[in-house]
């Protein structure tokens, strides 16, 4: 079974802090994704990566950056956290190919105070 | 861009059938996924359609009409554990999914 592990289940940070969310997958997937999920808005793509050191902006990249130094690890960085970034953050990974599903981690519920 | 429309909530009785509709508009189309998400948990993959027609997988089936920009997920013989949100996600060219807001299904005894 594919395992996507997010480093924290719950996280509380303060406005202005730099926040790191970590995601690791153990199935040698090329593609990794970061989403946020908010009530009524569904899952929205922040950033994704097709390969090590590659990154592409998703639909809502403002205020975020990412790092993929190793194939199995994809980090989401909130450069200067703001209250409107309070959300559930979900990481996913997949193999390449149109029919390949994305496999999700359990999510990190981030609160910015 | 992509617009995805699915009902917000549906209620059904244990043992019954429920059909969750999804309409979408997408620039480029590379198939459509359905995911199930229980409250507080990660979404899990249910089905993938790329050709028109019905794909059956046990109690769950998914249908696609590319010309109409329409899909549905059919849940048969509903069980209490099927209470969850169901997410419609068309795939554009490349590997990028766009998710609908999800349909929350409540199964009552």
Tab-separated table of C-alpha atoms in Angstrom:
chain	number	residue	atom	x	y	z
A	1	UNK	CA	0.000	0.000	0.000
A	2	UNK	CA	1.086	3.531	-0.744
A	3	UNK	CA	1.968	5.496	2.328
A	4	UNK	CA	1.956	9.293	2.316
A	5	UNK	CA	3.010	10.681	5.652
A	6	UNK	CA	2.561	14.267	6.777
A	7	UNK	CA	4.749	15.337	9.648
A	8	UNK	CA	2.066	16.853	11.879
A	9	UNK	CA	-1.628	16.173	12.316
A	10	UNK	CA	-2.266	19.465	14.120
A	11	UNK	CA	-0.144	22.595	14.191
A	12	UNK	CA	-0.614	26.005	15.779
A	13	UNK	CA	1.571	28.932	14.718
A	14	UNK	CA	1.565	32.694	15.069
A	15	UNK	CA	1.076	35.365	12.432
A	16	UNK	CA	4.334	36.235	10.709
A	17	UNK	CA	6.080	32.953	11.501
A	18	UNK	CA	7.736	30.868	8.788
A	19	UNK	CA	5.982	27.509	8.745
A	20	UNK	CA	7.196	24.238	7.244
A	21	UNK	CA	4.855	21.369	6.409
A	22	UNK	CA	6.592	18.141	5.482
A	23	UNK	CA	5.336	15.257	3.356
A	24	UNK	CA	7.053	11.945	2.632
A	25	UNK	CA	5.916	9.118	0.339
A	26	UNK	CA	7.371	5.635	0.221
A	27	UNK	CA	6.342	4.414	-3.246
A	28	UNK	CA	8.871	6.150	-5.481
A	29	UNK	CA	6.176	8.365	-7.031
A	30	UNK	CA	7.380	11.027	-9.441
A	31	UNK	CA	4.559	13.470	-8.750
A	32	UNK	CA	3.729	15.207	-5.508
A	33	UNK	CA	1.068	17.793	-4.689
A	34	UNK	CA	0.020	20.197	-1.958
A	35	UNK	CA	-3.632	21.157	-1.498
A	36	UNK	CA	-5.598	23.090	1.031
A	37	UNK	CA	-9.169	22.169	1.910
A	38	UNK	CA	-11.664	24.687	3.237
A	39	UNK	CA	-15.411	24.249	3.889
A	40	UNK	CA	-17.429	25.111	0.806
A	41	UNK	CA	-14.334	25.551	-1.356
A	42	UNK	CA	-13.182	21.976	-1.718
A	43	UNK	CA	-9.599	20.969	-2.394
A	44	UNK	CA	-7.498	23.652	-4.070
A	45	UNK	CA	-4.085	22.990	-5.558
A	46	UNK	CA	-1.259	25.131	-4.169
A	47	UNK	CA	1.857	23.681	-5.803
A	48	UNK	CA	2.939	20.451	-7.434
A	49	UNK	CA	6.142	18.803	-8.567
A	50	UNK	CA	6.900	16.348	-11.372
A	51	UNK	CA	10.434	15.584	-10.358
A	52	UNK	CA	13.178	16.419	-7.919
A	53	UNK	CA	13.914	20.143	-7.887
A	54	UNK	CA	10.957	20.776	-10.215
A	55	UNK	CA	7.925	22.764	-9.100
A	56	UNK	CA	4.850	24.205	-10.730
A	57	UNK	CA	2.332	26.701	-9.394
A	58	UNK	CA	-1.155	25.450	-8.807
A	59	UNK	CA	-4.285	27.563	-8.537
A	60	UNK	CA	-3.488	29.407	-5.297
A	61	UNK	CA	0.310	29.688	-4.859
A	62	UNK	CA	0.390	33.176	-3.324
A	63	UNK	CA	1.985	33.210	0.106
A	64	UNK	CA	3.456	29.718	-0.302
A	65	UNK	CA	6.617	28.138	-1.645
A	66	UNK	CA	7.770	24.521	-1.935
A	67	UNK	CA	10.934	22.479	-1.901
A	68	UNK	CA	11.662	19.095	-3.397
A	69	UNK	CA	15.285	18.175	-2.769
A	70	UNK	CA	14.630	14.430	-2.678
A	71	UNK	CA	12.138	12.369	-4.655
A	72	UNK	CA	10.284	11.119	-1.601
A	73	UNK	CA	9.934	14.455	0.199
A	74	UNK	CA	7.898	17.543	-0.693
A	75	UNK	CA	7.828	20.482	1.688
A	76	UNK	CA	5.326	23.328	1.782
A	77	UNK	CA	6.558	26.616	3.220
A	78	UNK	CA	4.449	29.493	4.453
A	79	UNK	CA	6.913	32.354	4.208
A	80	UNK	CA	5.086	34.631	6.653
A	81	UNK	CA	1.999	32.964	8.031
A	82	UNK	CA	-1.274	34.887	8.030
A	83	UNK	CA	-4.638	34.075	9.605
A	84	UNK	CA	-6.206	33.418	6.193
A	85	UNK	CA	-3.851	30.472	5.818
A	86	UNK	CA	-5.605	28.634	8.631
A	87	UNK	CA	-6.795	25.496	6.859
A	88	UNK	CA	-6.458	21.745	6.379
A	89	UNK	CA	-3.410	20.987	4.231
A	90	UNK	CA	-3.279	17.752	2.261
A	91	UNK	CA	-0.288	16.250	0.501
A	92	UNK	CA	-0.661	13.717	-2.313
A	93	UNK	CA	1.575	11.693	-4.601
A	94	UNK	CA	1.103	9.712	-7.799
A	95	UNK	CA	2.843	7.866	-10.561
A	96	UNK	CA	2.889	9.518	-13.987
A	97	UNK	CA	0.066	8.627	-16.382
A	98	UNK	CA	-3.486	9.875	-16.957
A	99	UNK	CA	-5.175	7.016	-15.100
A	100	UNK	CA	-2.867	7.083	-12.093
A	101	UNK	CA	-4.755	8.169	-8.958
A	102	UNK	CA	-3.344	10.530	-6.388
A	103	UNK	CA	-2.785	9.065	-2.921
A	104	UNK	CA	-3.326	11.407	-0.022
A	105	UNK	CA	-1.810	11.838	3.399
A	106	UNK	CA	-4.000	12.278	6.477
A	107	UNK	CA	-3.645	16.042	6.405
A	108	UNK	CA	-2.298	18.740	8.697
A	109	UNK	CA	-4.791	21.009	10.375
A	110	UNK	CA	-2.938	24.316	10.644
A	111	UNK	CA	-4.160	27.177	12.796
A	112	UNK	CA	-2.540	30.598	12.523
A	113	UNK	CA	-3.239	32.812	15.514
B	1	UNK	CA	-10.004	26.902	-16.236
B	2	UNK	CA	-12.435	24.355	-14.889
B	3	UNK	CA	-15.919	24.670	-13.419
B	4	UNK	CA	-17.275	21.717	-11.496
B	5	UNK	CA	-20.789	21.441	-10.153
B	6	UNK	CA	-22.062	18.741	-7.800
B	7	UNK	CA	-24.803	18.813	-5.146
B	8	UNK	CA	-23.744	19.868	-1.689
B	9	UNK	CA	-25.607	17.219	0.260
B	10	UNK	CA	-27.778	14.129	-0.235
B	11	UNK	CA	-29.598	11.911	2.236
B	12	UNK	CA	-30.612	8.303	1.623
B	13	UNK	CA	-31.720	5.242	3.545
B	14	UNK	CA	-29.611	2.199	4.280
B	15	UNK	CA	-30.010	-0.347	1.472
B	16	UNK	CA	-31.131	2.241	-1.058
B	17	UNK	CA	-29.382	3.639	-4.160
B	18	UNK	CA	-28.003	7.147	-4.498
B	19	UNK	CA	-26.730	8.861	-7.647
B	20	UNK	CA	-24.330	11.789	-7.308
B	21	UNK	CA	-24.169	13.955	-10.417
B	22	UNK	CA	-21.226	16.036	-11.511
B	23	UNK	CA	-21.053	18.462	-14.406
B	24	UNK	CA	-17.800	20.015	-15.461
B	25	UNK	CA	-16.267	22.376	-17.953
B	26	UNK	CA	-12.586	21.898	-18.551
B	27	UNK	CA	-9.916	23.119	-20.938
B	28	UNK	CA	-8.439	19.834	-22.059
B	29	UNK	CA	-9.738	16.563	-20.629
B	30	UNK	CA	-7.767	13.564	-19.495
B	31	UNK	CA	-10.314	11.559	-17.557
B	32	UNK	CA	-12.360	11.985	-14.396
B	33	UNK	CA	-11.776	10.656	-10.896
B	34	UNK	CA	-14.131	10.076	-7.995
B	35	UNK	CA	-12.820	10.078	-4.434
B	36	UNK	CA	-14.436	9.247	-1.116
B	37	UNK	CA	-13.568	11.252	1.975
B	38	UNK	CA	-14.787	10.369	5.466
B	39	UNK	CA	-14.897	13.220	7.947
B	40	UNK	CA	-11.424	14.001	9.282
B	41	UNK	CA	-9.733	11.560	6.938
B	42	UNK	CA	-7.801	11.643	3.664
B	43	UNK	CA	-9.616	11.290	0.324
B	44	UNK	CA	-9.366	7.775	-1.093
B	45	UNK	CA	-9.580	6.805	-4.757
B	46	UNK	CA	-12.834	5.221	-5.947
B	47	UNK	CA	-12.904	5.278	-9.742
B	48	UNK	CA	-11.491	6.644	-12.965
B	49	UNK	CA	-13.343	7.131	-16.267
B	50	UNK	CA	-11.820	8.302	-19.504
B	51	UNK	CA	-14.151	6.697	-22.078
B	52	UNK	CA	-17.897	7.239	-22.297
B	53	UNK	CA	-19.963	4.693	-20.466
B	54	UNK	CA	-20.378	2.942	-17.165
B	55	UNK	CA	-17.595	1.432	-15.056
B	56	UNK	CA	-18.803	-0.930	-12.353
B	57	UNK	CA	-16.829	-1.791	-9.255
B	58	UNK	CA	-18.866	-3.782	-6.781
B	59	UNK	CA	-21.490	-1.588	-5.139
B	60	UNK	CA	-20.056	1.566	-6.741
B	61	UNK	CA	-20.353	2.494	-10.419
B	62	UNK	CA	-19.244	5.589	-12.288
B	63	UNK	CA	-20.545	6.951	-15.574
B	64	UNK	CA	-19.047	9.443	-17.985
B	65	UNK	CA	-20.364	11.390	-20.967
B	66	UNK	CA	-17.529	13.457	-22.426
B	67	UNK	CA	-19.720	15.260	-24.949
B	68	UNK	CA	-22.064	16.438	-22.175
B	69	UNK	CA	-19.361	17.171	-19.609
B	70	UNK	CA	-21.236	14.934	-17.201
B	71	UNK	CA	-20.443	12.145	-14.791
B	72	UNK	CA	-22.260	10.380	-12.000
B	73	UNK	CA	-21.309	8.087	-9.155
B	74	UNK	CA	-23.863	5.439	-8.279
B	75	UNK	CA	-23.824	3.902	-4.816
B	76	UNK	CA	-25.937	0.772	-4.474
B	77	UNK	CA	-27.070	-1.162	-1.393
B	78	UNK	CA	-26.087	1.736	0.793
B	79	UNK	CA	-24.407	0.970	4.097
B	80	UNK	CA	-23.939	3.248	7.091
B	81	UNK	CA	-20.193	3.327	6.405
B	82	UNK	CA	-20.913	4.988	3.040
B	83	UNK	CA	-21.725	8.224	4.875
B	84	UNK	CA	-18.944	10.446	3.578
B	85	UNK	CA	-18.176	13.203	1.099
B	86	UNK	CA	-17.728	12.233	-2.538
B	87	UNK	CA	-15.422	14.369	-4.655
B	88	UNK	CA	-15.634	14.703	-8.431
B	89	UNK	CA	-12.278	15.569	-10.013
B	90	UNK	CA	-11.781	16.000	-13.774
B	91	UNK	CA	-8.209	15.861	-14.985
B	92	UNK	CA	-6.850	18.428	-17.406
B	93	UNK	CA	-3.911	17.828	-19.722
B	94	UNK	CA	-0.893	16.844	-17.682
B	95	UNK	CA	-1.290	15.455	-14.204
B	96	UNK	CA	-3.377	18.185	-12.611
B	97	UNK	CA	-6.716	17.434	-10.938
B	98	UNK	CA	-9.364	19.989	-10.101
B	99	UNK	CA	-11.759	18.995	-7.347
B	100	UNK	CA	-15.395	19.882	-6.974
B	101	UNK	CA	-16.663	21.030	-3.600
B	102	UNK	CA	-17.828	17.517	-2.787
B	103	UNK	CA	-21.209	15.952	-2.074
B	104	UNK	CA	-21.867	14.983	1.504
B	105	UNK	CA	-23.934	11.789	1.627
B	106	UNK	CA	-25.765	10.943	4.827
B	107	UNK	CA	-27.034	7.378	5.130
B	108	UNK	CA	-29.866	6.930	7.622
B	109	UNK	CA	-30.954	3.614	9.155
